[in-house]
XYZ file of C-alpha atoms in Angstrom:
773
model
C -2.167 -48.036 19.707
C -3.833 -47.007 22.950
C -2.523 -44.042 24.856
C -3.494 -43.789 28.519
C -4.204 -40.222 29.789
C -1.710 -39.142 32.373
C -3.054 -38.813 35.950
C -3.272 -35.354 37.453
C 0.022 -34.394 39.039
C -0.301 -33.562 42.739
C 2.120 -31.064 44.211
C 2.600 -31.296 47.970
C 2.239 -27.944 49.644
C 4.497 -29.181 52.422
C 7.463 -28.846 50.052
C 6.772 -25.114 49.886
C 6.637 -24.549 53.608
C 10.029 -22.860 53.727
C 8.917 -19.949 51.551
C 8.098 -16.628 53.166
C 7.066 -13.165 52.090
C 8.542 -10.289 54.035
C 8.607 -6.532 53.792
C 11.806 -5.516 52.037
C 12.776 -3.256 54.909
C 12.610 -6.057 57.488
C 15.671 -8.293 57.950
C 15.145 -11.994 57.316
C 17.544 -14.922 57.558
C 17.361 -17.241 54.553
C 16.376 -20.807 55.336
C 19.033 -23.431 54.749
C 17.040 -25.070 51.926
C 15.906 -21.804 50.318
C 16.069 -21.984 46.510
C 14.507 -18.714 45.339
C 14.612 -15.055 46.268
C 13.211 -12.017 44.442
C 12.195 -8.429 45.088
C 8.835 -7.184 43.802
C 8.394 -3.425 43.596
C 5.048 -2.075 42.459
C 4.702 1.404 40.996
C 1.645 3.273 39.697
C -1.250 1.080 38.541
C 0.268 -1.884 40.340
C 2.917 -2.475 37.660
C 5.476 -4.958 39.068
C 9.238 -4.513 38.700
C 10.819 -7.830 39.622
C 14.505 -8.292 40.312
C 16.568 -11.289 41.388
C 20.124 -12.523 41.297
C 19.361 -15.482 38.991
C 16.754 -16.817 36.569
C 15.117 -19.146 39.065
C 14.570 -16.309 41.514
C 13.319 -14.034 38.727
C 10.757 -16.631 37.664
C 9.727 -17.120 41.295
C 9.108 -13.415 41.792
C 7.222 -13.177 38.520
C 5.017 -16.191 39.256
C 4.225 -14.828 42.714
C 3.365 -11.326 41.443
C 1.271 -12.675 38.580
C -0.693 -14.948 40.913
C -1.470 -11.975 43.151
C -3.212 -10.307 40.206
C -4.485 -13.063 37.934
C -4.395 -16.492 39.562
C -7.947 -17.366 38.533
C -7.295 -16.917 34.811
C -4.301 -19.254 34.803
C -6.007 -21.727 37.138
C -8.912 -22.010 34.714
C -6.568 -22.419 31.756
C -4.665 -25.193 33.529
C -7.976 -27.062 33.824
C -8.374 -26.564 30.080
C -4.915 -27.844 29.161
C -5.334 -30.892 31.420
C -8.545 -31.757 29.567
C -10.743 -31.438 32.661
C -13.272 -28.756 31.736
C -16.127 -31.220 31.190
C -15.553 -32.573 34.697
C -15.838 -29.182 36.371
C -17.969 -27.069 34.027
C -20.007 -29.484 31.898
C -19.360 -30.999 28.478
C -21.642 -28.702 26.470
C -20.534 -25.368 27.946
C -18.049 -23.346 25.925
C -14.360 -23.424 26.793
C -12.319 -20.490 28.057
C -10.214 -20.224 24.889
C -10.429 -16.477 24.125
C -9.482 -16.889 20.459
C -11.226 -20.064 19.243
C -13.743 -21.241 21.872
C -15.273 -24.702 21.393
C -17.373 -26.930 23.624
C -15.641 -28.203 26.734
C -15.847 -31.769 25.451
C -14.105 -30.896 22.178
C -11.514 -28.916 24.117
C -10.899 -31.787 26.553
C -10.494 -34.396 23.826
C -8.038 -32.173 21.987
C -5.885 -31.312 25.014
C -5.913 -34.877 26.317
C -4.633 -35.984 22.924
C -1.823 -33.397 23.058
C -0.775 -34.567 26.517
C -0.964 -38.231 25.585
C 1.141 -37.647 22.468
C 4.177 -36.930 24.696
C 5.330 -34.054 22.519
C 6.311 -31.810 25.440
C 8.354 -34.527 27.107
C 10.210 -35.240 23.876
C 11.046 -31.553 23.444
C 12.225 -31.225 27.039
C 14.592 -34.129 26.399
C 16.226 -32.233 23.523
C 19.067 -29.746 24.024
C 18.733 -26.138 22.923
C 17.927 -24.682 20.491
C 15.319 -27.353 19.661
C 14.576 -27.963 23.340
C 14.445 -25.179 25.931
C 17.703 -23.663 27.188
C 18.831 -23.809 30.805
C 17.808 -20.207 31.591
C 14.245 -20.651 30.350
C 13.916 -23.939 32.224
C 14.921 -22.174 35.439
C 12.482 -19.344 34.707
C 9.645 -21.834 34.247
C 10.501 -23.788 37.386
C 10.737 -20.594 39.417
C 7.491 -19.235 37.950
C 5.635 -22.397 38.965
C 7.119 -22.312 42.470
C 6.184 -18.627 42.880
C 2.600 -19.183 41.751
C 2.251 -22.179 44.054
C 3.824 -20.288 46.953
C 1.220 -17.540 46.668
C -1.567 -20.123 46.512
C -0.179 -21.958 49.554
C 0.114 -18.692 51.493
C -3.351 -17.455 50.574
C -5.266 -20.738 50.145
C -8.018 -21.200 47.605
C -10.734 -20.422 50.139
C -9.247 -16.979 50.809
C -8.333 -15.839 47.289
C -9.202 -12.177 46.686
C -10.754 -12.948 43.293
C -14.345 -14.186 43.662
C -14.097 -15.812 40.234
C -12.313 -18.850 41.628
C -12.360 -18.399 45.411
C -12.938 -21.749 47.074
C -13.390 -23.616 43.804
C -12.478 -27.291 43.639
C -10.623 -26.800 40.356
C -8.041 -24.438 41.870
C -4.794 -26.106 42.883
C -1.035 -26.086 42.423
C 0.360 -26.046 38.907
C 3.347 -27.863 37.443
C 6.130 -26.972 35.036
C 4.387 -29.223 32.498
C 1.366 -26.909 32.636
C 3.510 -23.908 31.704
C 5.304 -25.807 28.920
C 1.903 -26.869 27.589
C 0.782 -23.249 27.624
C 3.877 -22.164 25.701
C 3.276 -24.904 23.148
C -0.403 -23.999 22.827
C 0.465 -20.344 22.274
C 2.673 -21.359 19.364
C -0.105 -23.551 17.968
C -2.708 -20.786 18.287
C -3.195 -20.210 14.547
C -2.629 -23.864 13.654
C -3.938 -27.001 15.289
C -5.206 -25.203 18.417
C -7.614 -23.304 16.152
C -8.911 -26.507 14.538
C -9.966 -28.505 17.597
C -13.375 -29.491 16.239
C -11.916 -30.657 12.940
C -9.330 -32.767 14.799
C -11.602 -34.298 17.439
C -14.837 -34.620 15.495
C -16.722 -33.288 18.516
C -19.022 -30.672 17.087
C -20.789 -27.920 18.940
C -24.351 -26.841 18.187
C -23.165 -24.214 15.688
C -19.941 -25.834 14.482
C -20.315 -26.111 10.689
C -16.670 -25.800 9.732
C -13.437 -24.247 10.962
C -13.748 -20.917 12.729
C -12.670 -18.396 10.121
C -12.794 -15.299 12.276
C -9.586 -13.308 11.863
C -6.912 -14.149 14.430
C -5.576 -11.574 16.833
C -4.035 -8.665 14.954
C -1.758 -5.729 15.708
C -0.096 -2.499 14.574
C 3.646 -1.995 14.778
C 5.957 0.856 13.766
C 9.726 0.980 14.046
C 10.941 4.501 13.322
C 14.509 5.189 12.296
C 16.619 8.315 12.634
C 15.309 9.835 9.384
C 11.713 9.783 10.627
C 12.230 11.210 14.118
C 12.794 14.823 15.068
C 15.912 14.154 17.156
C 17.287 11.222 15.176
C 16.474 8.670 17.883
C 15.075 5.226 17.246
C 11.406 5.027 18.233
C 8.855 2.250 18.366
C 5.086 1.986 18.601
C 3.600 -1.306 19.768
C -0.156 -1.784 19.459
C -1.049 -5.497 19.620
C -4.725 -6.340 19.170
C -5.172 -9.362 21.402
C -8.181 -10.581 23.415
C -9.284 -8.555 26.424
C -10.297 -11.646 28.402
C -8.645 -14.930 29.241
C -5.206 -16.423 28.902
C -4.091 -14.338 25.874
C -4.102 -11.061 27.800
C -0.861 -9.180 28.344
C 0.588 -8.554 31.793
C 2.878 -5.541 32.158
C 6.146 -6.306 33.942
C 9.831 -5.421 34.260
C 12.272 -8.305 34.728
C 15.780 -7.596 36.009
C 18.871 -9.605 36.854
C 21.542 -6.935 37.472
C 24.198 -7.037 34.775
C 22.412 -9.831 32.897
C 18.858 -8.843 31.946
C 16.754 -5.712 32.249
C 13.649 -5.824 30.060
C 10.254 -4.190 30.378
C 7.030 -4.675 28.460
C 4.066 -6.939 27.866
C 4.113 -10.624 28.774
C 1.262 -12.959 27.857
C -0.434 -14.666 30.793
C 1.248 -17.846 31.927
C 4.558 -17.144 30.192
C 7.696 -16.097 32.114
C 9.195 -13.917 29.355
C 8.430 -10.528 27.797
C 6.981 -10.840 24.290
C 6.746 -7.125 23.395
C 9.092 -4.698 25.076
C 12.360 -2.857 25.348
C 15.588 -2.673 27.282
C 18.000 0.252 27.589
C 19.015 0.273 23.912
C 16.579 -1.865 21.922
C 12.801 -2.038 21.454
C 10.648 -4.462 19.502
C 7.073 -5.446 18.824
C 5.148 -8.022 16.826
C 2.199 -8.148 14.459
C 0.377 -11.262 13.337
C 1.733 -12.556 10.035
C -0.559 -14.110 7.445
C 2.032 -16.625 6.302
C 1.043 -20.291 6.114
C 1.210 -22.226 9.412
C 0.092 -25.671 8.344
C -0.624 -27.844 5.382
C -3.306 -30.485 4.987
C -2.262 -33.770 3.401
C -4.724 -35.901 1.488
C -4.197 -39.550 2.446
C -4.966 -42.318 -0.031
C -6.560 -45.028 2.090
C -5.785 -48.697 1.545
C -7.887 -51.797 2.143
C -10.084 -51.480 5.193
C -9.005 -47.866 5.838
C -6.629 -48.924 8.597
C -3.664 -47.837 6.488
C -2.732 -45.300 3.830
C -0.285 -45.363 0.939
C 2.968 -43.431 0.665
C 5.100 -44.134 -2.399
C 3.048 -47.285 -2.969
C 3.694 -48.725 0.497
C 1.057 -49.053 3.196
C 1.546 -47.246 6.492
C -0.784 -47.990 9.411
C -3.136 -45.310 10.657
C -2.295 -44.686 14.287
C -5.013 -44.843 16.942
C -5.227 -42.713 20.035
C -7.801 -43.589 22.689
C -8.834 -40.585 24.791
C -11.082 -40.667 27.844
C -12.672 -37.538 29.292
C -14.251 -37.454 32.744
C -17.696 -35.887 32.762
C -19.459 -33.887 35.455
C -21.402 -36.905 36.725
C -18.232 -38.946 37.170
C -18.702 -41.102 34.084
C -16.226 -41.059 31.191
C -16.576 -40.324 27.506
C -14.286 -42.321 25.213
C -13.006 -41.038 21.888
C -10.780 -42.553 19.227
C -8.530 -40.195 17.306
C -6.325 -41.171 14.413
C -2.810 -40.136 13.504
C -0.463 -40.280 10.546
C 3.147 -39.508 9.719
C 2.033 -35.944 8.965
C 0.020 -35.339 12.110
C -3.542 -35.891 13.355
C -6.049 -37.279 10.870
C -8.947 -34.859 10.614
C -12.433 -36.032 11.482
C -13.814 -34.113 8.509
C -13.671 -34.772 4.797
C -13.239 -38.554 5.058
C -14.537 -40.975 2.423
C -13.912 -44.649 1.719
C -10.938 -43.640 -0.415
C -9.351 -40.581 1.205
C -8.786 -38.902 4.539
C -6.946 -35.725 5.473
C -4.149 -35.112 7.974
C -3.012 -31.838 9.507
C 0.686 -30.961 9.495
C 1.195 -28.057 11.928
C 4.556 -26.333 11.521
C 4.381 -25.321 15.203
C 3.228 -28.723 16.388
C 6.541 -29.264 18.226
C 7.777 -25.711 18.748
C 8.905 -24.591 22.217
C 11.681 -22.367 20.847
C 9.858 -19.045 21.085
C 10.479 -18.600 24.830
C 14.254 -18.849 24.372
C 14.062 -16.431 21.470
C 12.142 -13.811 23.444
C 14.547 -14.122 26.347
C 17.516 -13.662 24.003
C 15.835 -10.661 22.393
C 15.375 -9.125 25.831
C 19.126 -9.464 26.429
C 20.100 -8.136 22.970
C 21.798 -4.751 22.953
C 21.206 -3.867 19.302
C 19.602 -5.088 16.102
C 22.581 -7.257 15.218
C 22.129 -9.235 18.425
C 18.346 -9.377 17.947
C 18.811 -10.858 14.476
C 21.304 -13.354 15.899
C 18.731 -14.415 18.511
C 16.105 -14.981 15.840
C 18.503 -16.871 13.574
C 19.548 -19.110 16.462
C 16.112 -20.176 17.712
C 13.742 -19.610 14.748
C 10.793 -19.945 17.101
C 8.441 -17.056 16.311
C 5.273 -19.034 15.708
C 3.065 -16.606 13.779
C 4.309 -13.024 14.059
C 6.343 -10.424 12.237
C 9.051 -8.616 14.204
C 9.566 -4.849 14.063
C 12.446 -3.352 16.027
C 14.721 -0.365 16.417
C 17.800 0.423 18.477
C 19.499 3.423 20.004
C 21.425 3.933 16.753
C 18.205 4.830 14.953
C 17.896 1.914 12.536
C 14.493 0.359 11.810
C 14.129 -3.351 11.134
C 11.345 -5.655 9.909
C 11.362 -9.429 9.497
C 8.838 -12.130 9.026
C 11.092 -14.415 11.053
C 8.183 -16.719 11.790
C 7.975 -20.475 11.334
C 6.651 -21.334 7.861
C 6.383 -24.793 6.255
C 8.908 -25.247 3.456
C 6.530 -25.462 0.502
C 7.803 -23.843 -2.669
C 5.355 -22.437 -5.203
C 6.266 -25.223 -7.606
C 5.583 -27.893 -4.989
C 2.287 -26.277 -4.032
C 1.156 -26.424 -7.661
C 2.473 -29.926 -8.318
C 1.049 -31.453 -5.143
C -2.280 -29.602 -4.916
C -5.379 -31.567 -3.910
C -8.975 -30.437 -3.299
C -9.911 -29.164 0.144
C -11.929 -31.394 2.472
C -14.078 -28.515 3.724
C -14.465 -24.765 3.105
C -11.912 -22.779 5.043
C -9.000 -25.176 4.492
C -8.401 -24.397 0.825
C -4.806 -23.219 1.106
C -2.036 -25.781 0.761
C -3.854 -29.093 0.586
C -1.136 -31.447 -0.663
C -0.824 -35.015 -1.907
C 0.159 -37.232 1.019
C 0.601 -40.355 -1.115
C 4.087 -39.374 -2.261
C 7.117 -38.349 -0.231
C 7.912 -35.850 -2.994
C 5.220 -33.612 -1.472
C 6.713 -33.521 2.022
C 8.047 -30.218 3.271
C 11.518 -29.327 1.994
C 14.740 -28.570 3.861
C 16.967 -25.504 4.195
C 20.537 -25.841 5.386
C 20.195 -22.875 7.747
C 16.908 -24.059 9.289
C 17.109 -25.133 12.945
C 14.658 -28.000 12.317
C 13.712 -29.823 9.101
C 10.696 -28.745 7.109
C 10.779 -24.957 7.617
C 12.216 -22.095 5.609
C 15.544 -20.905 7.000
C 16.451 -17.291 7.818
C 17.926 -16.660 4.359
C 14.462 -17.081 2.826
C 12.623 -14.760 5.234
C 11.246 -11.376 4.121
C 13.398 -8.745 5.843
C 13.959 -5.005 5.511
C 16.332 -2.598 7.258
C 15.777 1.157 6.870
C 16.855 4.497 8.273
C 13.328 5.941 7.972
C 10.705 3.394 9.073
C 9.074 -0.002 8.757
C 5.406 -0.588 9.546
C 2.882 -3.391 9.579
C -0.793 -3.686 10.423
C -1.280 -7.353 9.547
C -0.827 -6.705 5.870
C 1.620 -8.955 4.082
C 5.288 -8.001 3.987
C 5.280 -6.235 0.621
C 4.166 -2.763 1.821
C 6.382 -2.682 4.918
C 7.728 0.554 3.466
C 6.204 1.801 0.174
C 9.589 3.189 -0.872
C 11.035 -0.352 -0.868
C 8.329 -2.924 -1.718
C 9.267 -6.497 -0.815
C 8.535 -9.051 -3.544
C 9.788 -12.356 -4.872
C 9.082 -14.582 -1.866
C 7.267 -17.941 -1.954
C 3.499 -17.669 -1.597
C 3.739 -19.538 1.710
C 4.836 -16.181 3.160
C 1.816 -14.382 1.705
C 1.010 -12.561 -1.501
C 2.683 -9.410 -2.773
C 0.939 -6.730 -4.833
C -2.368 -7.407 -3.124
C -4.921 -4.905 -1.901
C -4.142 -3.254 1.416
C -7.041 -3.283 3.812
C -8.135 0.083 5.224
C -6.245 -0.321 8.534
C -2.801 -0.836 6.931
C -3.569 2.035 4.574
C -4.438 4.464 7.338
C -1.335 3.336 9.235
C 0.953 4.241 6.341
C -0.946 7.493 5.787
C -0.514 8.455 9.455
C 3.235 7.996 9.138
C 3.373 9.967 5.883
C 1.380 12.866 7.329
C 3.540 13.024 10.457
C 6.732 12.991 8.398
C 5.433 15.856 6.256
C 3.767 17.732 9.106
C 0.387 17.610 7.341
C -1.453 16.124 10.337
C -1.710 19.348 12.326
C 0.602 18.141 15.099
C 3.405 20.601 14.417
C 6.728 20.464 12.636
C 7.515 17.328 10.589
C 9.043 14.308 12.249
C 8.130 12.149 15.201
C 8.706 13.030 18.823
C 7.518 10.830 21.648
C 4.613 13.225 22.201
C 3.520 13.292 18.544
C 3.879 9.511 18.357
C 1.433 9.226 21.252
C -0.973 11.704 19.659
C -0.805 9.973 16.282
C -1.535 6.567 17.780
C -4.622 7.924 19.506
C -5.936 9.743 16.414
C -9.074 7.549 16.077
C -9.304 8.128 12.318
C -11.960 6.178 10.410
C -10.318 5.677 7.032
C -13.271 4.253 5.119
C -15.294 7.344 6.004
C -12.440 9.569 4.884
C -12.261 7.746 1.544
C -16.025 7.631 0.937
C -17.351 10.812 2.528
C -17.737 12.983 -0.580
C -19.491 10.252 -2.577
C -21.739 9.474 0.377
C -22.916 13.070 0.682
C -23.454 13.226 -3.084
C -25.612 10.097 -2.827
C -27.555 11.650 0.039
C -28.414 14.701 -2.019
C -29.491 12.621 -5.003
C -31.422 9.977 -3.028
C -32.887 11.449 0.189
C -35.512 8.665 0.553
C -33.996 5.289 -0.385
C -35.757 1.955 0.107
C -34.800 -0.717 2.657
C -34.285 -4.391 1.890
C -37.875 -4.903 3.145
C -39.322 -2.309 0.765
C -39.730 0.542 3.287
C -38.972 4.087 2.111
C -36.789 5.937 4.630
C -36.040 9.640 4.969
C -32.253 9.802 5.459
C -31.827 13.602 5.428
C -31.148 13.902 9.169
C -28.747 10.942 9.045
C -26.867 12.537 6.170
C -26.585 15.822 8.073
C -25.186 13.923 11.047
C -22.544 12.277 8.851
C -21.750 15.552 7.103
C -21.055 17.185 10.478
C -18.924 14.318 11.809
C -15.143 14.808 11.697
C -14.453 11.162 10.906
C -12.831 10.323 14.232
C -14.172 7.631 16.565
C -13.700 9.625 19.752
C -15.924 9.151 22.776
C -18.148 12.013 21.598
C -17.967 11.287 17.849
C -21.542 11.909 16.721
C -21.943 9.932 13.512
C -19.303 7.281 14.248
C -21.805 4.537 15.118
C -24.194 5.497 12.330
C -21.337 5.185 9.839
C -20.361 1.782 11.261
C -23.888 0.449 10.985
C -24.081 1.624 7.374
C -20.620 0.423 6.378
C -20.898 -3.008 7.964
C -24.084 -3.611 5.982
C -21.938 -3.322 2.849
C -19.380 -5.942 3.927
C -21.176 -9.265 3.555
C -21.850 -11.256 0.363
C -25.107 -10.436 -1.399
C -26.104 -14.134 -1.368
C -24.606 -17.220 0.343
C -21.614 -18.477 -1.624
C -21.189 -15.294 -3.660
C -17.997 -13.199 -3.482
C -17.919 -10.401 -0.952
C -19.563 -7.283 -2.312
C -17.241 -4.350 -2.986
C -18.703 -0.878 -2.394
C -15.602 0.912 -3.767
C -16.157 3.216 -6.757
C -12.510 3.004 -7.899
C -11.217 -0.590 -7.687
C -7.829 -1.664 -6.417
C -4.879 -1.026 -8.727
C -1.635 -2.798 -7.693
C 0.276 0.079 -9.264
C -1.446 2.470 -6.806
C -1.708 0.492 -3.558
C -1.868 3.542 -1.271
C -4.671 5.359 -3.105
C -6.911 2.527 -4.287
C -9.565 1.389 -3.802
C -11.413 4.604 -3.012
C -14.786 6.304 -3.303
C -18.273 4.904 -2.811
C -20.625 3.458 -5.423
C -23.300 5.970 -4.572
C -25.349 5.141 -7.670
C -25.549 1.441 -6.757
C -28.943 0.377 -5.312
C -27.104 -1.979 -2.906
C -25.339 0.986 -1.296
C -28.502 3.082 -1.035
C -30.337 0.114 0.470
C -27.607 -0.367 3.087
C -27.982 3.254 4.189
C -31.758 2.903 4.321
C -31.493 -0.284 6.403
C -29.095 1.357 8.865
C -31.205 4.471 9.321
C -34.386 2.400 9.581
C -32.829 0.448 12.467
C -32.077 3.673 14.339
C -35.510 5.132 13.687
C -37.451 1.960 14.541
C -35.639 1.485 17.844
C -35.591 5.216 18.654
C -31.818 5.178 18.848
C -30.354 8.664 18.265
C -28.632 9.039 14.915
C -25.961 10.953 16.840
C -25.131 7.891 18.964
C -21.458 8.073 19.987
C -18.834 5.406 20.704
C -18.873 6.467 24.345
C -22.579 5.659 24.524
C -22.520 2.450 22.480
C -19.410 0.540 23.511
C -18.000 -0.283 26.922
C -15.731 -2.531 28.921
C -16.565 -3.133 32.582
C -19.015 -0.190 32.368
C -16.277 2.170 31.119
C -17.120 3.979 27.853
C -14.565 3.394 25.126
C -13.583 5.236 21.952
C -12.522 3.506 18.752
C -13.969 1.714 15.770
C -13.643 -1.639 14.060
C -11.186 -3.414 11.791
C -13.325 -3.244 8.664
C -13.888 0.485 9.021
C -10.163 1.131 8.755
C -9.423 2.112 12.333
C -5.833 2.010 13.572
C -6.351 1.325 17.298
C -9.404 -0.825 16.803
C -12.000 -2.369 19.083
C -14.235 -5.385 18.502
C -17.412 -6.685 20.049
C -18.869 -10.164 19.455
C -22.343 -9.093 18.490
C -24.554 -6.517 16.835
C -25.812 -3.159 18.020
C -28.812 -3.743 20.260
C -32.141 -1.995 20.197
C -30.961 -0.129 23.285
C -28.096 1.463 21.368
C -25.432 -0.701 23.017
C -23.031 -3.291 21.670
C -21.934 -6.340 23.661
C -18.859 -5.625 25.767
C -15.602 -4.944 23.944
C -13.543 -8.148 23.948
C -10.675 -7.530 21.516
C -8.609 -4.612 20.287
C -5.654 -2.490 21.257
C -4.266 -4.200 24.334
C -0.734 -3.318 25.474
C 0.174 -0.018 23.789
C 3.767 1.116 24.121
C 5.543 4.161 22.660
C 9.313 4.164 23.177
C 12.037 6.670 22.351
C 15.552 5.248 22.682
C 17.831 8.114 23.626
C 21.546 7.997 24.499
C 20.500 8.783 28.076
C 18.096 5.862 28.270
C 14.589 4.986 27.087
C 11.606 7.284 27.398
C 8.469 5.180 27.387
C 4.722 5.643 27.588
C 2.374 2.687 27.967
C -1.235 1.784 28.550
C -2.659 -1.650 29.276
C -6.143 -1.107 27.918
C -7.934 -3.676 30.110
C -5.646 -2.985 33.110
C -3.336 -5.256 35.083
C -5.738 -7.529 36.944
C -8.672 -9.646 35.797
C -9.878 -9.734 39.409
C -13.005 -7.521 39.590
C -12.212 -6.758 43.234
C -8.709 -5.459 42.474
C -7.951 -1.715 42.489
C -6.087 -2.418 39.225
C -9.004 -4.050 37.448
C -9.966 -1.008 35.348
C -7.665 1.848 36.385
C -5.710 1.833 33.113
C -8.930 1.267 31.157
C -10.037 4.678 32.397
C -6.791 6.130 31.041
C -7.367 4.474 27.676
C -10.898 5.856 27.571
C -9.492 9.357 28.141
C -6.610 8.912 25.634
C -4.019 9.074 28.411
C -0.797 7.125 29.016
C 1.352 5.831 31.858
C 4.878 7.227 32.116
C 6.994 4.117 32.510
C 9.520 3.819 35.326
C 12.513 1.871 34.022
C 15.667 2.988 35.808
C 16.388 2.404 39.473
C 16.029 6.122 40.152
C 12.671 6.303 38.389
C 11.319 3.292 40.263
C 12.562 4.572 43.633
C 10.866 7.929 43.015
C 7.417 6.395 42.499
C 4.839 7.767 44.946
C 3.483 5.084 47.268
C 6.050 2.576 46.053
C 5.338 -0.885 47.478
C 8.261 -3.272 47.941
C 8.318 -6.890 49.066
C 10.872 -9.656 49.066
C 9.628 -13.171 48.327
C 11.645 -16.275 49.128
C 11.094 -19.940 48.730
């Protein structure tokens, strides 16, 4: 079977000639063929508030506003999804995927294969809820028209962003591009993260699937028993990439009497993913539930077929051609099965492996987010999730004006019971794909069915881990079981994740922060959350591993003031130990000792030898009966621990880096110093850099961490909200909104959101425009 790549779709700019942009105060007669109209009001930090009379107009206004700020990012991603990166940027360069970058050639082969499969067209031909609903279709069409209108008005040669100004790869987009982006978002922790394994195109360092942790997050939904005034409150702290298409864009979307939602919207999507309306607020954290299974295929004869229940089924062939920079083409043959793409890894003369991605044909999330934005309370939010069942890989935490807190792993999970997983288990083709490798030679190992599931093969809502409380629910990418320690969740299939497992330091500090605020033990005043104490708690910058290990560390320092490095060098650590003793354990801009601790602690994290289990430095091991207080302490009498301290201090001394090096000196984004510490250290609002501390005392630029932070109090008089978009609204380095909110984040400050008409109208230097097309 040969699939021919679709030609690039050309959009005539002449069709957009009727669109105009006018000042809102100037009268304008609508053209006879005018389809779209929207008002864009920008308040502090350039935040757009978009209103229209219908969904098409709302999408148009959103697409236009987004293009003003971030056209280059989406334009580059459209090249990626069309499989044209090798043509414009070279086959061996790395792609612009901010989560799982691969070579451009591997990226192109993968995305060409997705396009050629026709999956998006088949979904668009289906009615809701499996296919998109009418409102979302109009939003997408309007969004595309608004983006293209801005490009036609401005022209590629005159774009304000030098990143793509005048580039040949910048052009109009299509609705198919946006649908492909929505599909790819849902596939992010499935097939989109396994491009090399699917295509067989390996980069210079590609030795297996990328096992870096996916984007993470913190989320709290606080009920009336946890807040000072009995109001529902929510803290959103997603940890998504700071560059590329998976950034959040802050926006308010309004159709009077129909929709009024404000929050964070991922680039290239016309809906709010994390946000609030007048009476409801919600956020998401990344769930660790299973997103795919791998099926072992028993090959027959000449390997052109495989056996299922004793009958041969042909292996499908997909021919993909990628245009290279010199104009020549590179041909690739991919193989398919009833389960999904056949992996290019792990094959022998007898077996091959196929990937079954539970989100491989999922466009339902956009409808679900739109319905959540319209929901007035938790009952309606749950109804939206039960109807669409489209959350690809996230938990949902929410609260409403009544002060009830709600948690659900309402994500899409393959229907594999524990019994089936045991009965059908097969060995993994490569390290990193160990979980849920099943026997593909029998239909008895196919995914099961639930009567309440919107599509076959997934667990229905009745099987999802859920919890409703009057005090709180919380998640920091731990599994569901410690959502609230007073009501542990257990008894769910392992496909959802394991219960009674060790909490990592970040989830532990999260729960401890809530407990201390509820008791008043955190020094922030009387017990119970207010909006102000919620903000202060979120910005606490606590390093939990240091808190749990400090006393043992100082005891080790006194007993072993001159430990030996891994290279046999004796090192005097007395000054380093004094620095750590004086540090308050918070990764603030001026936290002297924060970087020294990180360099010591991270040297404890890796395995002692390749293939060995990860070394544990904890003195008291994990006890499932005491999940909030174990593990704890430091093995100060272990030579491995003393050596790690010696190695860290030796690095500082050799490179003449001050032992008092602070986060503000060591880590930056766009030259702005940033506070915070890393995931492994147990930091709540974390940061991450792709690289080690340099000899100059600097890390590579921060590229992941707290992104769109939102603290909401839902009062009977309306929401009170504080936000900060850590990397700011615009990726354009020439924009005044490229780093303005980053400066706020550096200083632990927030933006007071303007939600009501009165609040928006009162904004100093309010800028208003009407866009039509």
